[in-house]
Coordinates of C-alpha atoms in Angstrom, one line a residue:
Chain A
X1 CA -9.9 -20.2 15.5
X2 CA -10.9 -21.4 19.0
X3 CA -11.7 -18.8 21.5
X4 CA -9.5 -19.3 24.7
X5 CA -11.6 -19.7 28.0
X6 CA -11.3 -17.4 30.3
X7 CA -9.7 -20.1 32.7
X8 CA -6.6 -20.7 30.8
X9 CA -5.9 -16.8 30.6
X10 CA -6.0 -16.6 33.7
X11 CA -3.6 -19.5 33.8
X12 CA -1.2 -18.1 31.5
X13 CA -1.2 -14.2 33.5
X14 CA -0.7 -16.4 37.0
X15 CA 2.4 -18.6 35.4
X16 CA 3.8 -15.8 34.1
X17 CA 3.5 -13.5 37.6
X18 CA 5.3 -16.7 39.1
X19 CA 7.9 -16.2 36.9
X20 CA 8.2 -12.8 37.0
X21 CA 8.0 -13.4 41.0
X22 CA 10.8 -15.9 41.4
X23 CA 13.6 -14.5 38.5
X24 CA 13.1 -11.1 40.7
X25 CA 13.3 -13.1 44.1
X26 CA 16.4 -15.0 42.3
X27 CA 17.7 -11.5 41.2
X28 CA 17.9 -10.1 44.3
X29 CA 18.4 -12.5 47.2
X30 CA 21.1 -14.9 45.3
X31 CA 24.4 -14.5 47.3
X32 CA 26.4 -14.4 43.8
X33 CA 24.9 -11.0 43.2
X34 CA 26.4 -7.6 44.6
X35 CA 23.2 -4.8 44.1
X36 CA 25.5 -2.7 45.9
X37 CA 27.2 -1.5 42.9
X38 CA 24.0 0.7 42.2
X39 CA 22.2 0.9 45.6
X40 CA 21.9 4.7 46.4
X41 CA 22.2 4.1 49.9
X42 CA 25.8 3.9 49.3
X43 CA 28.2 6.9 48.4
X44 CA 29.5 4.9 45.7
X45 CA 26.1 3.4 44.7
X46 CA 24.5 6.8 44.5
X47 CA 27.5 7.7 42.2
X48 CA 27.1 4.8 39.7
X49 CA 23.4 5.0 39.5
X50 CA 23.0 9.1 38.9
X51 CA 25.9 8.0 36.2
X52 CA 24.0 5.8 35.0
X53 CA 20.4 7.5 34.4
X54 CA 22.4 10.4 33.4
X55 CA 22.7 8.6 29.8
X56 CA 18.4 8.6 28.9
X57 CA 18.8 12.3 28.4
X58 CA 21.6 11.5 25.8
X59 CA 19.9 8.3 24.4
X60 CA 16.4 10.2 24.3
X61 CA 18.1 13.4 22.7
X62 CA 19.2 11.4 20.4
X63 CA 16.2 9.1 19.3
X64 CA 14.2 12.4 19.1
X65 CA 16.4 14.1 16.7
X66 CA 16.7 10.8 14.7
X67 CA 13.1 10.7 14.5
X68 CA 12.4 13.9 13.7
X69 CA 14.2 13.8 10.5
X70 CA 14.2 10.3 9.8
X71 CA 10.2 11.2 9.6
X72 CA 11.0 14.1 7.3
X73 CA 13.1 12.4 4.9
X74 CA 11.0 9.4 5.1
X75 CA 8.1 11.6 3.7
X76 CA 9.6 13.2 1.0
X77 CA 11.4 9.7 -0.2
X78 CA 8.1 8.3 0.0
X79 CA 5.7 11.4 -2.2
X80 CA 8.7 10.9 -4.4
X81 CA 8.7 7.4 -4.7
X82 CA 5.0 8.0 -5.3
X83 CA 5.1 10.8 -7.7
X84 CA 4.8 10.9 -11.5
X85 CA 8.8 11.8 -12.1
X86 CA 10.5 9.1 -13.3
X87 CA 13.9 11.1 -12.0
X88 CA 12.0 11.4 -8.7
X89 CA 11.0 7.8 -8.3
X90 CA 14.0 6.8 -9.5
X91 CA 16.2 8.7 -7.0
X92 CA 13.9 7.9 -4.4
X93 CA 13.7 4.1 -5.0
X94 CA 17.5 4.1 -4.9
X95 CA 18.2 5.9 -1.7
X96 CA 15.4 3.5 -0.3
X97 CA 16.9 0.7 -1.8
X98 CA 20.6 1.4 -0.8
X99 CA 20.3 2.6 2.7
X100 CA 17.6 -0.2 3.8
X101 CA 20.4 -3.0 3.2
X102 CA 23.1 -1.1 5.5
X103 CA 23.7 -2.5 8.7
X104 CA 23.6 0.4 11.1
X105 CA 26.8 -0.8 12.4
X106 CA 28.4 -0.9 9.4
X107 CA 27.0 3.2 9.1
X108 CA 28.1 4.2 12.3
X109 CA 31.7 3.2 11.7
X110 CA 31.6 4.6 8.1
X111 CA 30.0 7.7 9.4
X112 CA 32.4 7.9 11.9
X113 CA 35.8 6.7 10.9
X114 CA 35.1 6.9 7.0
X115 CA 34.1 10.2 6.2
X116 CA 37.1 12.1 8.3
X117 CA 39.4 9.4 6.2
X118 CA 37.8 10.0 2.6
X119 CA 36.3 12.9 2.9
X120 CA 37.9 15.0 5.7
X121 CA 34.9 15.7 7.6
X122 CA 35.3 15.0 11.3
X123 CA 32.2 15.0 13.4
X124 CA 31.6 14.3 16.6
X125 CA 30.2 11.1 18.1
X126 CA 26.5 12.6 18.8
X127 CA 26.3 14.1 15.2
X128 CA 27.7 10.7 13.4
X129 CA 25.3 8.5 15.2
X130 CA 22.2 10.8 14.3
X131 CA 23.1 10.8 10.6
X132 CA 23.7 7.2 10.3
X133 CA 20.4 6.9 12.4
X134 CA 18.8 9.0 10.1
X135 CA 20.3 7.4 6.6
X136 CA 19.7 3.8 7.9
X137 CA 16.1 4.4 9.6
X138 CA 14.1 7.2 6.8
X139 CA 13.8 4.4 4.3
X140 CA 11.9 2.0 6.5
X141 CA 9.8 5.8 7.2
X142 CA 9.5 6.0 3.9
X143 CA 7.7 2.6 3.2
X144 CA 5.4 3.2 6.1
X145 CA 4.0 6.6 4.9
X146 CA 3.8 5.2 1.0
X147 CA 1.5 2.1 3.0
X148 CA -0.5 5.0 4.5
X149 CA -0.6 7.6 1.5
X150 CA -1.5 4.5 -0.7
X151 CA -4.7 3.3 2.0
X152 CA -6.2 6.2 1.8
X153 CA -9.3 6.0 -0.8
X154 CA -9.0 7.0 -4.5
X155 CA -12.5 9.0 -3.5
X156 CA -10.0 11.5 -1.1
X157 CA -7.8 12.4 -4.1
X158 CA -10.8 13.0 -6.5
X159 CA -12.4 14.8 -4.0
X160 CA -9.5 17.4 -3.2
X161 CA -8.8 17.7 -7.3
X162 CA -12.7 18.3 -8.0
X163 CA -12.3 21.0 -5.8
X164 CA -9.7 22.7 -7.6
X165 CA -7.0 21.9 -4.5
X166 CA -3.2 22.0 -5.7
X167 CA -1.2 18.7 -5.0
X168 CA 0.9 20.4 -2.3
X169 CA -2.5 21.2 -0.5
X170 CA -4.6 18.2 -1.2
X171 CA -1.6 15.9 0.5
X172 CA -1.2 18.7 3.0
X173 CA -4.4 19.2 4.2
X174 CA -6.4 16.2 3.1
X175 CA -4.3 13.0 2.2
X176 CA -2.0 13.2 4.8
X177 CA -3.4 14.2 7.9
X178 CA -5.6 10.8 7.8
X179 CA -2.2 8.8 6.6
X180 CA -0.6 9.7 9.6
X181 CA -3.2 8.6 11.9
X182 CA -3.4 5.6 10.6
X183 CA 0.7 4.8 10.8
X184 CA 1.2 6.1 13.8
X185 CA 1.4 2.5 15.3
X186 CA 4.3 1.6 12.8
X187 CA 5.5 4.8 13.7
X188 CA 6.1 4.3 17.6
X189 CA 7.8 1.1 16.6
X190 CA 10.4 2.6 14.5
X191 CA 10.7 4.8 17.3
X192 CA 11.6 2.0 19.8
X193 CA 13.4 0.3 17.3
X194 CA 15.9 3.7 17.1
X195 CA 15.6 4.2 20.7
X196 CA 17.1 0.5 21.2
X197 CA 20.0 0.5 18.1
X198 CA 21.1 3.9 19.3
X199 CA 22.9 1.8 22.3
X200 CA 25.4 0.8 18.8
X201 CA 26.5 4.3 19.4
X202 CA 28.5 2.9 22.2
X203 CA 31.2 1.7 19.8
X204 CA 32.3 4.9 18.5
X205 CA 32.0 6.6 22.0
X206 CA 28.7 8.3 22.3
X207 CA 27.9 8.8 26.2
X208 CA 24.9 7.0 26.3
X209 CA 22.9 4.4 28.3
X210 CA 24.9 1.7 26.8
X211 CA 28.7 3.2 27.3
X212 CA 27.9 4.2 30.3
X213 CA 26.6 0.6 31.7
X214 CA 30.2 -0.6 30.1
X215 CA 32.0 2.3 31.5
X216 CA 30.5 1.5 35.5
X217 CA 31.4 -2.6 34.6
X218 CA 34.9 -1.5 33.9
X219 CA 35.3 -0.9 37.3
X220 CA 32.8 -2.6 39.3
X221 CA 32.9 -6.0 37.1
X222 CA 29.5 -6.5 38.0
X223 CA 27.9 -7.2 34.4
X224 CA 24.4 -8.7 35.8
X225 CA 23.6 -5.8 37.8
X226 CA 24.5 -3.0 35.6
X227 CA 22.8 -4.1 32.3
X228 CA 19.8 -5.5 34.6
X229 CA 19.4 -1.8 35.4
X230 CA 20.0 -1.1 31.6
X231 CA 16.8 -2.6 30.6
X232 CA 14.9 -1.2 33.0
X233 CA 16.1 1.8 31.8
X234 CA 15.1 1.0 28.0
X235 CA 11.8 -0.5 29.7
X236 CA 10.7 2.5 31.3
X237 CA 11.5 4.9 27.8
X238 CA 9.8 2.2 25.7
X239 CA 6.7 2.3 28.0
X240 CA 6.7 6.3 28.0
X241 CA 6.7 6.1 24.5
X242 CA 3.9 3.1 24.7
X243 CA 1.5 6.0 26.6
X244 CA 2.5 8.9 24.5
X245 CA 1.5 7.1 21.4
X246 CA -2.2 5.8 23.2
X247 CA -2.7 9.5 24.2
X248 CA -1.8 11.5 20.7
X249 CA -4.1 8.3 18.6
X250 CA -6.9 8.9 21.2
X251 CA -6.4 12.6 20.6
X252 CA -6.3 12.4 16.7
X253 CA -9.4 10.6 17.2
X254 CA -10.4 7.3 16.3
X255 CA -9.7 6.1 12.0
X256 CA -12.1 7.8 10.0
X257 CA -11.6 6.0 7.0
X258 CA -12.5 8.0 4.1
X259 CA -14.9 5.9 2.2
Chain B
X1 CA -29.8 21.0 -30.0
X2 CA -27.7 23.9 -28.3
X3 CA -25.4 25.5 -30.8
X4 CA -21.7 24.9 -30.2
X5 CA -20.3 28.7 -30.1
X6 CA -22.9 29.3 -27.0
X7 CA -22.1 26.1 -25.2
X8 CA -20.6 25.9 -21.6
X9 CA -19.0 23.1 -21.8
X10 CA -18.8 21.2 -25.2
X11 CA -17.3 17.7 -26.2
X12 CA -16.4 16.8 -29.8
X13 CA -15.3 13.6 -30.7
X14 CA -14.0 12.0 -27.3
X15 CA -12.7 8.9 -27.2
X16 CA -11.2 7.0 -24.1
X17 CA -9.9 3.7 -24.0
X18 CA -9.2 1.1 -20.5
X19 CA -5.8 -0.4 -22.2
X20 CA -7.6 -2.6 -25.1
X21 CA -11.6 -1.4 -23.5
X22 CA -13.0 1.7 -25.6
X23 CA -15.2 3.0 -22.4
X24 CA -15.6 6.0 -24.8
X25 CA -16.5 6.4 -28.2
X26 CA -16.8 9.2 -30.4
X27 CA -18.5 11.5 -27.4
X28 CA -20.3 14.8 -29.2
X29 CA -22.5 16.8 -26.5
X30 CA -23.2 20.2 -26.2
X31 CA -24.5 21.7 -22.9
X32 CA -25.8 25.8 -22.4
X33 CA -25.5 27.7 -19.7
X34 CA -28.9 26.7 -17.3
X35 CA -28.8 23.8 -19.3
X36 CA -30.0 20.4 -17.0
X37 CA -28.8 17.0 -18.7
X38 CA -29.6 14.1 -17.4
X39 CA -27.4 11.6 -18.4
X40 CA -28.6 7.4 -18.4
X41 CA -28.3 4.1 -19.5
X42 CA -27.3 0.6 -18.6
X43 CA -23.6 -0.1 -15.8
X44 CA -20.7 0.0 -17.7
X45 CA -21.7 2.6 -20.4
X46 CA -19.5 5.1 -20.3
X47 CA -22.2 7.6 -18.0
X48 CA -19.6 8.8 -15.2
X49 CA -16.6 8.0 -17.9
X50 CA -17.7 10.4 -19.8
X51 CA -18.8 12.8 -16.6
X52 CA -14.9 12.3 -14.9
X53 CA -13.4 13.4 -18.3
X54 CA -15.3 16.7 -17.8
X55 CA -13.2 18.0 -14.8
X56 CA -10.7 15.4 -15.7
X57 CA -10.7 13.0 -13.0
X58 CA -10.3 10.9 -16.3
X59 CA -8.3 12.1 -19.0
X60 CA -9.5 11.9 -22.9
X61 CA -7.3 10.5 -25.4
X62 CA -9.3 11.6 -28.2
X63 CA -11.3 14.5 -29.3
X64 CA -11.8 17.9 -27.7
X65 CA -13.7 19.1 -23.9
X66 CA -13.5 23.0 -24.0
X67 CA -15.3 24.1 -20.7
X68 CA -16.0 27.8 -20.1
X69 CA -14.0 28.6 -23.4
X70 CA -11.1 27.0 -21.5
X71 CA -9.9 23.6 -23.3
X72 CA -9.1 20.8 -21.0
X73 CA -5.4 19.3 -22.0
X74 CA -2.6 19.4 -20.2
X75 CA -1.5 22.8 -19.5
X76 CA -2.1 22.5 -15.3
X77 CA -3.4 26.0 -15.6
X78 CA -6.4 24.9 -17.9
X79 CA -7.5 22.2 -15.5
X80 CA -6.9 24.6 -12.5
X81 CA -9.2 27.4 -14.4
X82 CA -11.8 24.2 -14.9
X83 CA -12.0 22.7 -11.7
X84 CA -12.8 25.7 -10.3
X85 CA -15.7 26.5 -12.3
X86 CA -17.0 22.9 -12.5
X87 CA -18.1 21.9 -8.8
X88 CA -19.0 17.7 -8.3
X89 CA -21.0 15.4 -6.8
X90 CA -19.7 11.6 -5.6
X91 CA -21.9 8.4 -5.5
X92 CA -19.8 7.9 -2.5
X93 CA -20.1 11.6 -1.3
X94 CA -16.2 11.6 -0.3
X95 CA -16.2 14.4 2.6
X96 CA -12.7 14.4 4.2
X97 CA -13.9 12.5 7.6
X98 CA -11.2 14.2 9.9
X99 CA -12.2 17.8 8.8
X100 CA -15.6 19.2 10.7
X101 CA -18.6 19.8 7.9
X102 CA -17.9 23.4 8.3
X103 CA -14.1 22.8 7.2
X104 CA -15.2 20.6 4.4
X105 CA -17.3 23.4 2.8
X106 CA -14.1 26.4 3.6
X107 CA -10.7 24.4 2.7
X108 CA -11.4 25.2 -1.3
X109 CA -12.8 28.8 -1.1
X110 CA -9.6 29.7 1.5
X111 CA -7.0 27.6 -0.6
X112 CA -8.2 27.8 -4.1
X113 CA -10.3 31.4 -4.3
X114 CA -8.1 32.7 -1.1
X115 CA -10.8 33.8 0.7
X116 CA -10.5 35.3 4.3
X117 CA -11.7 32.5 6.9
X118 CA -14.6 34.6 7.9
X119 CA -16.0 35.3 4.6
X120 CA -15.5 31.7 3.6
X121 CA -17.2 30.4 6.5
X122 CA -20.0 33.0 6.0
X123 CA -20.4 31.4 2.5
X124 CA -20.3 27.9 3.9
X125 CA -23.4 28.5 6.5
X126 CA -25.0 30.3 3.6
X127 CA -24.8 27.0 1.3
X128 CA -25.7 24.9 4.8
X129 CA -28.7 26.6 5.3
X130 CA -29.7 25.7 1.7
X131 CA -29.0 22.6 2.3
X132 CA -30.5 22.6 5.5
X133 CA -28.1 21.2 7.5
X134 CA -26.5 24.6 9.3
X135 CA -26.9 23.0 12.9
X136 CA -24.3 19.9 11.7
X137 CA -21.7 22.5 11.0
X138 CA -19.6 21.9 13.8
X139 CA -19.3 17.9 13.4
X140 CA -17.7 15.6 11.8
X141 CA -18.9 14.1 8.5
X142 CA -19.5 10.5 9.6
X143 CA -21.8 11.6 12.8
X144 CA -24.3 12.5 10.0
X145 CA -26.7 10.1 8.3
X146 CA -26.2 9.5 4.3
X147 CA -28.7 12.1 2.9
X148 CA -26.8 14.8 4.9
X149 CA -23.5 13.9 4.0
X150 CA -24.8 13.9 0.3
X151 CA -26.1 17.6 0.6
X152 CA -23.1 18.3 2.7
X153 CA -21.2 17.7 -0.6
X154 CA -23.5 19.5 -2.6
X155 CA -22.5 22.5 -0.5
X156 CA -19.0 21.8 -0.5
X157 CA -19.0 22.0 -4.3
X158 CA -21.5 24.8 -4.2
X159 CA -19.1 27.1 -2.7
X160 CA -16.6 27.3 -5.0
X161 CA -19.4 29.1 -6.7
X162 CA -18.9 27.0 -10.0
X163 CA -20.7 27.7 -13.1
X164 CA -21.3 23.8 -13.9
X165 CA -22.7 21.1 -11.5
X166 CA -21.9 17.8 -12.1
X167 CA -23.8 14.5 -10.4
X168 CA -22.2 11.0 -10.3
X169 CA -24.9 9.2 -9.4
X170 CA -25.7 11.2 -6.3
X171 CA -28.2 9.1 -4.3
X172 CA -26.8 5.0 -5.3
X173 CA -25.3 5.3 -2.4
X174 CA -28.4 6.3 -0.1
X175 CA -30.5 3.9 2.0
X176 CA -33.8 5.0 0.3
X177 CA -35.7 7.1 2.9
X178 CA -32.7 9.5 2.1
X179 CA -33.2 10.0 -1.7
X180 CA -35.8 12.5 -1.4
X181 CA -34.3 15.2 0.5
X182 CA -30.8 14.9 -1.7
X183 CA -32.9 14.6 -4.9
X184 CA -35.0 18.0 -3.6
X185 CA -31.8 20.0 -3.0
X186 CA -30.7 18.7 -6.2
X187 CA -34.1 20.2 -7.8
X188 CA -33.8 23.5 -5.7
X189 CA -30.6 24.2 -7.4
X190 CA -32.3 23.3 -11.2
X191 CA -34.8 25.9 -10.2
X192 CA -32.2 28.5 -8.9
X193 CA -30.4 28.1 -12.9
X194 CA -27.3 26.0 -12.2
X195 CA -26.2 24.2 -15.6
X196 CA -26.2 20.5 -14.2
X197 CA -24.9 17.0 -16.1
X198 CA -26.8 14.3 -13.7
X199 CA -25.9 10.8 -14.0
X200 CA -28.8 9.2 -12.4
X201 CA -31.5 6.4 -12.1
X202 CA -33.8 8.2 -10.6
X203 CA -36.7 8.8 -13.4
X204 CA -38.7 10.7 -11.6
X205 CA -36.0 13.5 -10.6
X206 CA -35.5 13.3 -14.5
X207 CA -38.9 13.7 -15.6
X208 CA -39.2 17.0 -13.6
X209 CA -35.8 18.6 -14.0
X210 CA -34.2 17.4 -16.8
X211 CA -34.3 19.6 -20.0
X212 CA -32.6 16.9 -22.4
X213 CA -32.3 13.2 -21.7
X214 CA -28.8 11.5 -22.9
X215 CA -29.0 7.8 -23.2
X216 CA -25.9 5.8 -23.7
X217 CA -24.7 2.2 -23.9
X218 CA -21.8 0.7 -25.0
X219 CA -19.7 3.7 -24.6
X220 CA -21.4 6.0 -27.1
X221 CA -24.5 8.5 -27.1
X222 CA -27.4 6.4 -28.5
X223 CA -30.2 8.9 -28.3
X224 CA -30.5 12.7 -27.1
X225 CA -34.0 14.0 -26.9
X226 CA -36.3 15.8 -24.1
X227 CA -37.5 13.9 -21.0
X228 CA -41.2 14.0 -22.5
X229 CA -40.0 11.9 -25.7
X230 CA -37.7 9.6 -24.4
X231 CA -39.8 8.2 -22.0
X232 CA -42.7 8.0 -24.0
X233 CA -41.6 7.1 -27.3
X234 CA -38.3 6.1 -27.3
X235 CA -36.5 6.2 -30.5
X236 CA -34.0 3.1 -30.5
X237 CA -34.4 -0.5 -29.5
X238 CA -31.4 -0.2 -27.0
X239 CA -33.4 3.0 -24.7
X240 CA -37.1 1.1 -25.1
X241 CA -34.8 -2.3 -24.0
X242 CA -33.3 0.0 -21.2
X243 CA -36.3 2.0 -20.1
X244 CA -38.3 -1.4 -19.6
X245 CA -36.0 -2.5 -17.6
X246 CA -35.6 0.4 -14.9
X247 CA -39.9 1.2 -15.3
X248 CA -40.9 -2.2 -15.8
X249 CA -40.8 -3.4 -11.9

């Protein structure tokens, strides 16, 4: 592969600032658009945009909580998809299987519409969308943490059993601890990924980021504006997530692989 | 030979197969308590096979490994009994790299022989000062050179107090200005009475520590005699072949 010269980086990182540069200057001075719809000087404004921001404390709850348990039934899909149970793996490989090839869509609406119709169970909008969050999402968890459990070196395992560790504290306090340093970068995608298809939650009426931006268009008709403000709002969670993710690697410290 | 009734750890018969490979064959070896083997021969002969089916890392298909009076099959409660008592040694020294050395040496005495952290970390610096690392306590495993993470694993294994010692090859790995001081804590612990199963090139360790010499090839024990015969006047072709070969350079 060539190496690229300094000059044309440099190229690339001023074209792209000129870019940047002139889609904002078009953004803002074009006389076809009306800012005022979320300009805080305004009464109205202030209204719409405190609406508005008031939705990341929804859409974050929410991608937390999906996480959270996506990560826990991601594991224990994954040590049993792993484990030496043919019922286990079996099970395991099934749910993976099944729930991977779901359109979350398709989950929400079951979730939401299907289960009150087959099954009578009603639940509200913010419950729905974290199951089907969590049913679509824990299989992809769980082929991440079998891709780390499955890096680490044979040497670890023989170590931990020579020593007369049980499994449940061999994967506890050896095996895992280094497989989740090493996925945490597939990990802090799948959380942006959930943070992003939780705006599908808009279709069966959860009050986030999304709904709201349709709800403020409703009345302002003033699409450009409001969903340009939307993806600064999904900009700004994806880059918080972006730093917390630098800070907790550099904290876990760098990949000691176990040779 | 040691009689079978007084052995430690006895194998009769073993046999282990890779699929269609027999990487074991007919295994018979007796070891006594303060017993030192060294076990040799040429890549590929069965030497850490038959070491791994000990604390069953590998798993026998044939025979019988009775270890401590405990047979190895498998009842989880067996093994658990036998790993405990049988402590080992890696080529590749596998410490756990995100655990400090002094973590490395506790985990199994807290977890396994529930120990109270300050006893088992009283225990650790004890086996650290033996090895005479106890000022790399507090840091990680790969901010230490080869020959100390070797004796770090000595002391890890050492500390579950086990009755048997076993050596994979415990200096391959080293650059060689780090053989000695591994090989010396190795020859500390022959003095202090461990029973110890050594698979190793190193001749000269042998030569000193080693009460019996076990030479295999092909996946079977060729030859068993004490260091002073076998090197001297080996009795098959195979160990005279093999012998020249390591000496000869």
């Amino acid at each position: 592969m060539r190496r690229r010269s300094f000059v044309s980086d440099y190229w690339i990182l001023g074209l792209t600032l000129l870019f940047i540069g002139w889609f904002l200057w078009r953004m803002t001075s074009h006389e076809s658009m009306g800012w005022y719809v979320i300009n805080p000087s305004t009464p109205q404004g202030a209204i719409n945009m405190q609406f508005l921001l008031g939705g990341l404390w929804i859409t974050i709850g929410i991608s937390i909580i999906a996480m959270v348990l996506s990560i826990a039934i991601g594991l224990l899909a994954a040590l049993m998809n792993m484990s030496t149970n043919p019922g286990a793996r079996m099970v395991a490989r099934g749910y993976i299987e099944l729930f991977r090839a779901i359109p979350l869509l398709v989950m929400l609406i079951w979730v939401y519409y299907g289960l009150p119709a087959l099954l009578d169970i009603r639940l509200d909008p913010f419950a729905a969308t974290v199951i089907a969050l969590v049913l679509c999402e824990s299989p992809f968890q769980a082929e991440i943490f079998r891709a780390g459990i499955q890096s680490i070196a044979r040497g670890q395992h023989e170590a931990a059993e020579a020593v007369g560790l049980s499994y449940a504290d061999k994967m506890w306090f050896i095996i895992l601890p280094q497989a989740l340093r090493r996925v945490l970068p597939p990990l802090a995608n799948q959380f942006v990924y959930i943070l992003k298809m939780s705006a599908l939650a808009s279709v069966i009426g959860l009050d986030e980021l999304v709904r709201r931006a349709n709800d403020i268009n409703n009345n302002e008709y003033r699409p450009l504006e409001i969903y340009s403000f939307l993806v600064i709002e999904y900009l700004l969670l994806v880059l918080a997530v972006s730093w917390a993710v630098r800070r907790l690697e550099k904290k876990m410290g760098s990949d000691e692989s176990g040779r | 030979m040691t009689s079978g009734s007084e052995a430690i750890i006895r194998l009769s018969g073993v046999g282990k197969w890779f699929g269609d490979f027999q990487a074991l064959k007919d295994i018979n070896l007796s070891v006594a308590p303060g017993e030192r083997v060294v076990v040799c021969g040429p890549s590929g002969s069965g030497k850490s096979t038959m070491i791994r089916c000990i604390n069953r890392l590998e798993q026998h298909q044939a025979g019988e490994i009775v270890v401590d009076g405990v047979t190895l099959d498998d009842d989880d409660r067996h093994l658990a009994q036998v790993r405990a008592e049988v402590g080992m040694v890696f080529q590749q020294f596998n410490l756990f790299p995100h655990m400090t050395i002094l973590d490395n040496l506790t985990l199994a005495p807290i977890r396994v022989r529930k120990l109270s952290r300050p006893d088992a970390e009283k225990l650790a610096m004890e086996y650290l000062e033996r090895v005479r690392i106890p000022d790399q306590a507090h840091k990680k495993p790969l901010e230490l050179s080869g020959g100390q993470q070797q004796r770090v694993a000595i002391a890890r294994a050492l500390c579950m107090r086990p009755k048997v010692m076993l050596f994979d090859e415990p200096t391959s790995a080293l650059d060689p200005e780090m053989i000695a001081e591994v090989l010396d804590v190795m020859e500390g612990l022959a003095r202090d009475g461990m029973t110890m199963i050594c698979v190793t090139h190193e001749m000269g360790f042998a030569r000193t520590v080693a009460d019996r010499m076990v030479f295999m090839d092909g996946g079977e024990i060729v030859e068993t005699s004490p260091p002073a015969d076998f090197f001297s006047q080996p009795k098959t072709e195979r160990a005279r072949l093999f012998l020249g070969q390591i000496l000869g350079h």
